[in-house]
Coordinates of C-alpha atoms in Angstrom, one line a residue:
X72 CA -5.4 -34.4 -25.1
X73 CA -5.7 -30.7 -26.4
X74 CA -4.3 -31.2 -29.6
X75 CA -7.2 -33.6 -29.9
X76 CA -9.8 -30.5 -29.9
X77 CA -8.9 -29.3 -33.5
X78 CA -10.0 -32.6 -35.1
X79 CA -13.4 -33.4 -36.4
X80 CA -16.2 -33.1 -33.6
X81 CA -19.8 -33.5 -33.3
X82 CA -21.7 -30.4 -32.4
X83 CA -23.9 -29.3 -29.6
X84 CA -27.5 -28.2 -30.2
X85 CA -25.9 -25.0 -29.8
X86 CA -24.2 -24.9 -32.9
X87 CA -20.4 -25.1 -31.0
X88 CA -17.9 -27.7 -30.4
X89 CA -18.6 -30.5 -27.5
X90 CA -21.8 -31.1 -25.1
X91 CA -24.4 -28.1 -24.4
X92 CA -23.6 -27.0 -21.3
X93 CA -27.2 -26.3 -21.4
X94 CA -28.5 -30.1 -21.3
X95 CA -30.2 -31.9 -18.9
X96 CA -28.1 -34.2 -16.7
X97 CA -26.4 -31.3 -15.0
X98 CA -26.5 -33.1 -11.5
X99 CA -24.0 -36.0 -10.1
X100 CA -27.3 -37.8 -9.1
X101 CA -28.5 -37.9 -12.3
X102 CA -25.7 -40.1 -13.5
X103 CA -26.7 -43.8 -13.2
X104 CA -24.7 -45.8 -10.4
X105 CA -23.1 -47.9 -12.7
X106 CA -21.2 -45.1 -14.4
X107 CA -19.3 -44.2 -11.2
X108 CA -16.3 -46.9 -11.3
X109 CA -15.7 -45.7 -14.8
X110 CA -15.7 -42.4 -13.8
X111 CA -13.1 -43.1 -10.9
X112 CA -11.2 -45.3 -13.5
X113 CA -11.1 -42.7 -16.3
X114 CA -10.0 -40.1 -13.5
X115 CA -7.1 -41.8 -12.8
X116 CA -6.5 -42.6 -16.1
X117 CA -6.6 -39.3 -17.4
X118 CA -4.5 -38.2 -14.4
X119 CA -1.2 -40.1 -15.7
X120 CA -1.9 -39.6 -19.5
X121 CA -2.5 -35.8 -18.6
X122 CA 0.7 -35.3 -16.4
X123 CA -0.9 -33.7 -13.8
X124 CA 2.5 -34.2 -11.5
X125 CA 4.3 -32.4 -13.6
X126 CA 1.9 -29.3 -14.1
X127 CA 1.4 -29.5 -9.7
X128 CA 5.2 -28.7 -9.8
X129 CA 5.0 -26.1 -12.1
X130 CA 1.7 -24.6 -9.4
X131 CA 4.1 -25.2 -6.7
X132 CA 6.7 -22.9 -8.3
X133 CA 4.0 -20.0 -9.2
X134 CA 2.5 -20.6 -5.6
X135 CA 6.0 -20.2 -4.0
X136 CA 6.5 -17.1 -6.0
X137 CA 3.1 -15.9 -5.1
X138 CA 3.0 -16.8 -0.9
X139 CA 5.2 -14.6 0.9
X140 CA 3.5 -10.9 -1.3
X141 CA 0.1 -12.6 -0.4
X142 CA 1.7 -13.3 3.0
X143 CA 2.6 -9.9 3.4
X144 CA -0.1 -8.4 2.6
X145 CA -1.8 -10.2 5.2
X146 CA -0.1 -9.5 7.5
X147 CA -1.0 -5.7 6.8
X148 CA -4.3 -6.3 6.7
X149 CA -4.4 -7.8 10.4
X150 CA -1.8 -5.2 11.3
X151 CA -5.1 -2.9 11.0
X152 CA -6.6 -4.9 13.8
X153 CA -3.7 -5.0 15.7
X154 CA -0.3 -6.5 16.4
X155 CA -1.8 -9.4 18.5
X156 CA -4.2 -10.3 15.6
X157 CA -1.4 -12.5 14.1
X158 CA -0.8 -14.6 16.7
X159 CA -4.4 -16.7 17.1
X160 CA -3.3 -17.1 13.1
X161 CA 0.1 -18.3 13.9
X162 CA -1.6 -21.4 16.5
X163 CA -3.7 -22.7 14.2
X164 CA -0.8 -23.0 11.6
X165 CA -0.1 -26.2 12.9
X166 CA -3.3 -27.4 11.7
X167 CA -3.0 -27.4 8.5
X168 CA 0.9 -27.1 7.7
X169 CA 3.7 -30.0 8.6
X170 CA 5.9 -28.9 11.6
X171 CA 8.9 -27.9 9.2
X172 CA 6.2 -26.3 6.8
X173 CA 4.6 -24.4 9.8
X174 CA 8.1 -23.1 11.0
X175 CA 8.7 -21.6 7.8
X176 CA 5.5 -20.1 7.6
X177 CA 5.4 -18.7 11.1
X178 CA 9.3 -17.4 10.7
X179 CA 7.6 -15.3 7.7
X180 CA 4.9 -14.1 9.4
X181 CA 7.0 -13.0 12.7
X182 CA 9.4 -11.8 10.9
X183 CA 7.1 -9.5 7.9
X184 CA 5.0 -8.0 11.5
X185 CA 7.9 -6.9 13.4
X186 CA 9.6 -5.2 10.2
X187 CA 6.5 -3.5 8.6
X188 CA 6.4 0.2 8.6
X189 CA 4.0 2.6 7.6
X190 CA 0.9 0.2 8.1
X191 CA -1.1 1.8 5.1
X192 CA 2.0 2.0 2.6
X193 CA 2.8 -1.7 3.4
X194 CA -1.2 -2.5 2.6
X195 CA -1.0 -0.8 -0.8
X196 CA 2.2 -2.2 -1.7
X197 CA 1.9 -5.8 -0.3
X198 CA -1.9 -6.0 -1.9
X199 CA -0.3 -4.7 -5.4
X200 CA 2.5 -7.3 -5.3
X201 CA 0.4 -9.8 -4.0
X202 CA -2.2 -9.5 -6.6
X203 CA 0.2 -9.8 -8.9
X204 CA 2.6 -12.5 -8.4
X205 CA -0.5 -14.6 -7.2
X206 CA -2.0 -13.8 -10.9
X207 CA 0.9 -16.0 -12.0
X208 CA -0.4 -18.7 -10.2
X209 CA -3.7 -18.6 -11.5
X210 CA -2.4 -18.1 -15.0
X211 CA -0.4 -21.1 -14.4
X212 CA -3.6 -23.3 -13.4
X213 CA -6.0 -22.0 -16.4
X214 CA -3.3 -23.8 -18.4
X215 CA -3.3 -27.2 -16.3
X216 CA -7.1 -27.2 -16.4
X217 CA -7.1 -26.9 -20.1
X218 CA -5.2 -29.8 -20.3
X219 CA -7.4 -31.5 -18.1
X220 CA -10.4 -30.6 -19.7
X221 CA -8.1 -31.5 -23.3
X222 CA -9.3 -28.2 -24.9
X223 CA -7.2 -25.2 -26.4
X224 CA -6.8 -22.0 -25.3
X225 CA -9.0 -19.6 -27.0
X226 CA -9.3 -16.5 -25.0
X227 CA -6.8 -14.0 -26.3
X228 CA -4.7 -11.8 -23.6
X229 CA -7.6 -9.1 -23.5
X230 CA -9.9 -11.5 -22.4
X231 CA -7.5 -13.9 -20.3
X232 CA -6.1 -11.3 -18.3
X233 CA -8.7 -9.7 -16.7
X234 CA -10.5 -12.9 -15.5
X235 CA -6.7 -13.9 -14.2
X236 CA -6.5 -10.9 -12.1
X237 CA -10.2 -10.8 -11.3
X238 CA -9.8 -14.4 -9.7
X239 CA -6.9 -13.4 -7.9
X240 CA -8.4 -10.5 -6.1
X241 CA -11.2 -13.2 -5.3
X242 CA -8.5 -15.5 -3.9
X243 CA -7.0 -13.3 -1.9
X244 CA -10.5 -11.5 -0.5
X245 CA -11.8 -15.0 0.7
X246 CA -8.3 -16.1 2.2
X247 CA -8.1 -13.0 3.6
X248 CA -11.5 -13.5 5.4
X249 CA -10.5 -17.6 5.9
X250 CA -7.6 -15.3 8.0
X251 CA -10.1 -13.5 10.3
X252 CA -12.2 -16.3 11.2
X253 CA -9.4 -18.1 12.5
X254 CA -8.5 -14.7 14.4
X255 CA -11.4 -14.4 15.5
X256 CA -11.2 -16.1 18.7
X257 CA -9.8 -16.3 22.1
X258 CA -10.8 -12.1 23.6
X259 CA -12.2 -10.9 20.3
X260 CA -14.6 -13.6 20.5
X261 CA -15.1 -12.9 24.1
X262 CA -16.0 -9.3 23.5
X263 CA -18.3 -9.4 20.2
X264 CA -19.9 -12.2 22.6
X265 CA -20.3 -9.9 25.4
X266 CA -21.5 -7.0 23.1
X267 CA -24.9 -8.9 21.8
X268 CA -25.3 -10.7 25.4
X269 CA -23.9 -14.5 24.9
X270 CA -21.0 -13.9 26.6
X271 CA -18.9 -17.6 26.7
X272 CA -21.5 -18.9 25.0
X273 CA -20.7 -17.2 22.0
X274 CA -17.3 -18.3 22.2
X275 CA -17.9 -22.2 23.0
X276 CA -20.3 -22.2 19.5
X277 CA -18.1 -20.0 17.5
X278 CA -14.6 -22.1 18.2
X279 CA -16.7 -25.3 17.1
X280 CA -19.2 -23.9 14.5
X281 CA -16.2 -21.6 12.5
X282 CA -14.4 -25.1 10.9
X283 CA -17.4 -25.9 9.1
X284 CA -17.4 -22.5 7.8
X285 CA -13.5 -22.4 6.7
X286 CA -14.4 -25.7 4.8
X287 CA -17.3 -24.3 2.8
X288 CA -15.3 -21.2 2.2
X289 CA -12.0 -23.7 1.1
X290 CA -14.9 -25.9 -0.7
X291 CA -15.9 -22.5 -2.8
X292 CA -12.5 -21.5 -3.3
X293 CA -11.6 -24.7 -5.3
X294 CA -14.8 -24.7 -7.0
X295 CA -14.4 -21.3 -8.7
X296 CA -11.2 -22.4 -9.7
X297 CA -12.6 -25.2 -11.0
X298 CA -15.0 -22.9 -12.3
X299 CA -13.6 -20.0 -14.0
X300 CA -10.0 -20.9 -15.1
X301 CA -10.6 -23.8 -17.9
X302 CA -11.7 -22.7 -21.5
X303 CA -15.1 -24.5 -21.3
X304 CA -18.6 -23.4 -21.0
X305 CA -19.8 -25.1 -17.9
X306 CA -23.5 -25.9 -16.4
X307 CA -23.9 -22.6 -14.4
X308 CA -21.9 -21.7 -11.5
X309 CA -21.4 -24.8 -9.3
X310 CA -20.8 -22.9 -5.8
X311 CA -19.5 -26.7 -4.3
X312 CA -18.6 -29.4 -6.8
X313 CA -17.8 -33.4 -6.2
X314 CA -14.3 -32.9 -7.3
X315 CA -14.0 -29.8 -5.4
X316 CA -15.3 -31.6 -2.1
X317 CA -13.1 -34.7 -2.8
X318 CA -10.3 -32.2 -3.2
X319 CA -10.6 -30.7 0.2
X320 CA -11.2 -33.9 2.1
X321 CA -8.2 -35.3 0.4
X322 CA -6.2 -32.5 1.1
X323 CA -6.9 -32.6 4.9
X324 CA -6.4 -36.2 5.1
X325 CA -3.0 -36.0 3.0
X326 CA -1.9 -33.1 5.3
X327 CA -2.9 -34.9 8.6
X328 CA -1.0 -38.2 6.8
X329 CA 1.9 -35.7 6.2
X330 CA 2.7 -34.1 8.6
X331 CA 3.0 -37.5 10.7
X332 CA 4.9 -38.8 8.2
X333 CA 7.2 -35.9 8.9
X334 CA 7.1 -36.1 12.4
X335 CA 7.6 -39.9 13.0
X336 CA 9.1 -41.1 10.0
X337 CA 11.3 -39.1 8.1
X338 CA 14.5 -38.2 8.1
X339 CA 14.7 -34.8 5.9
X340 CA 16.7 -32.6 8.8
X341 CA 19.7 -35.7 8.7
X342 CA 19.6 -36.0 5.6
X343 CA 19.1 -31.8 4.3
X344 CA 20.4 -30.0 7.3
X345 CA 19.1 -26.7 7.1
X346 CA 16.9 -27.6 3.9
X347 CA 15.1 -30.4 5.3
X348 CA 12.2 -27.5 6.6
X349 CA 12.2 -26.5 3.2
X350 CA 12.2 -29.5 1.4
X351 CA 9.4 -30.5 3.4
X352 CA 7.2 -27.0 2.6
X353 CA 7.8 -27.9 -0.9
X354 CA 6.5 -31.2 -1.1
X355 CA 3.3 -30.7 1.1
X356 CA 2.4 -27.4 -1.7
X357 CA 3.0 -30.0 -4.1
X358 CA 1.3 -33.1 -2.9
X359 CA -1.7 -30.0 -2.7
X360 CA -2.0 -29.0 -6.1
X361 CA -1.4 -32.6 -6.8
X362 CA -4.8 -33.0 -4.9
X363 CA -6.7 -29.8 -6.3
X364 CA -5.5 -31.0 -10.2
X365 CA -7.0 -34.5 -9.0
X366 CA -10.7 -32.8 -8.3
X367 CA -10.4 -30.8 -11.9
X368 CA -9.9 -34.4 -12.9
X369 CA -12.6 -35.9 -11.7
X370 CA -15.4 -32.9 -12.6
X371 CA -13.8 -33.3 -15.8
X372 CA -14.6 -37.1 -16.4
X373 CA -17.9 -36.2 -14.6
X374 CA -18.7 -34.1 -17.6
X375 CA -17.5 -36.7 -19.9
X376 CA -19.5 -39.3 -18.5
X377 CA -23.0 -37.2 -18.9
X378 CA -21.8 -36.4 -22.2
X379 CA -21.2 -40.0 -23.0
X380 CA -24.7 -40.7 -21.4
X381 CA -26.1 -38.4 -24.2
X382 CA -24.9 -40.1 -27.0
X383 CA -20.8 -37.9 -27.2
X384 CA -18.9 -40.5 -29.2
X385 CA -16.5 -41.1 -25.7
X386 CA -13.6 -41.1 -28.1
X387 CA -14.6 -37.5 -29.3
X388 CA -13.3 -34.3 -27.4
X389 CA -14.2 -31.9 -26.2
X390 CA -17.0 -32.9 -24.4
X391 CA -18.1 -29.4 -23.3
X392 CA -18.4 -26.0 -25.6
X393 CA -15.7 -23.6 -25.8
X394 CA -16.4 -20.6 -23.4
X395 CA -14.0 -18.6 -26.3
X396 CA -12.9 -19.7 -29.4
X397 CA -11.5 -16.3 -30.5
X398 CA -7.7 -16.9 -30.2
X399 CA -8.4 -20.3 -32.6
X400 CA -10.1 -18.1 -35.4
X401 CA -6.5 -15.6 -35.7

């Protein structure tokens, strides 16, 4: 745990707290088969001990808060293109989202395109708010990966904030480009086909060849989470991580699982009414950040294991350096 981090700890070569992030060891094949089932053990371990349910609730809440500015602001953005930009968006919805969760999310998005005014103003305004309220999220999951990485938090507001907002704007750029590769398709396609001479062609290779692309963008989007919102002083800058990968494929498979849960199995509209679209919107963002904690988690106990491997007391944490220990010295 974090309180854990103040005790007595050996030192890295680098003079601070916890493994050099600078060591050898810094790839998942270097770690000796043998260490993967305690890896996979400790992970979800560490997940109960660390309450990682609890802190995916609190995500949901700052993710609720944060969706429909972010929402709306997207909508602006593809407003730009045109009105008929959304709808290739709203299509693919059901890909992803649960039939009640995609009717929520597609009443939004109807309803923030045919009520938008001044295109520009609505930009400025939506990308301000959105920026933000999804800050809060982020804020919210710098403290849920210090806890999974048991560390404090040392970076005082000057230094927290602008990496908060900085991920955000991030965030938003690469969903916002996640956005236009899903409406990219259908006559857009067609025509940026027909302008370099592909025609169809273009099209038939795009619709296939742009999922790959949405999952390494998703895959890089979780990793600098992973990344830049714990208080440790990591190997580098991992553009896709294991836990990160296991995070996405996880969440596709839960959301698949889900949503035919919903659709088959439950009961939520007889037993909710109204709520039951709701209630099932709620859970799937939960059972998400549920799923993105669990890849902190395992990175985490990745680190821990090379650590170990190096002669880190396991007992002892942290098992990485501090990336600021300034708040701790006040």
């Amino acid at each position: 745990m974090a309180r854990a981090a103040s005790e007595s700890k050996p030192q890295s070569s680098s003079g601070r707290f916890g493994r050099d992030s600078s060591d050898d060891n810094d790839k998942p094949t270097d770690l000796p088969k043998e260490s993967w089932p305690a890896i996979l053990k400790r992970t979800v371990k560490q997940f109960s001990e660390d309450q990682l349910t609890t802190w995916a609730a609190a995500l949901t809440y700052f993710g609720v808060l944060s969706l429909f500015p972010m929402i709306l602001a997207l909508v602006s953005v593809l407003g730009v293109i045109g009105p008929s930009a959304t709808q290739p968006l709203l299509d693919q919805l059901g890909t992803v989202a649960p039939g009640p969760a995609k009717d929520i999310l597609t009443n939004v998005l109807t309803s923030l395109e045919q009520n938008q005014g001044g295109s520009t103003v609505a930009l400025i305004i939506g990308l301000a708010a959105a920026i933000w309220s999804a800050s809060g999220y982020i804020s919210a999951f710098m403290d849920a990966s210090n806890n999974v990485w048991d560390v404090p938090e040392g970076r005082p507001i000057w230094k927290k904030l602008p990496i908060r907002l900085g991920v955000t704007v991030v965030m938003l750029v690469l969903l916002t480009v996640t956005s236009l590769a899903i409406v990219f398709t259908g006559p857009v396609a067609q025509e940026v086909g027909d302008l370099i001479g592909l025609g169809g062609t273009f099209v038939d290779v795009w619709n296939i060849a742009k999922w790959p692309v949405l999952l390494v963008i998703v895959s890089f989007m979780v990793s600098l989470l992973y990344w830049a919102c714990p208080n440790v002083k990591q190997p580098g800058f991992p553009w896709i991580t294991p836990g990160g990968v296991l995070a996405v494929i996880l969440w596709i498979a839960a959301s698949a699982l889900f949503a035919l849960y919903v659709a088959n199995f439950s009961s939520y509209n007889k037993t909710y009414g109204s709520l039951g679209g709701v209630i099932v919107f709620l859970t799937w963002l939960w059972i998400s950040n549920i799923i993105i904690l669990l890849g902190a988690e395992f990175n985490s106990e990745m680190e821990r294991s090379k650590a170990i491997q190096e002669g880190h007391p396991p007992d002892k944490e942290p098992y990485l350096p501090l990336r600021d220990d300034t708040k701790l010295k006040d």
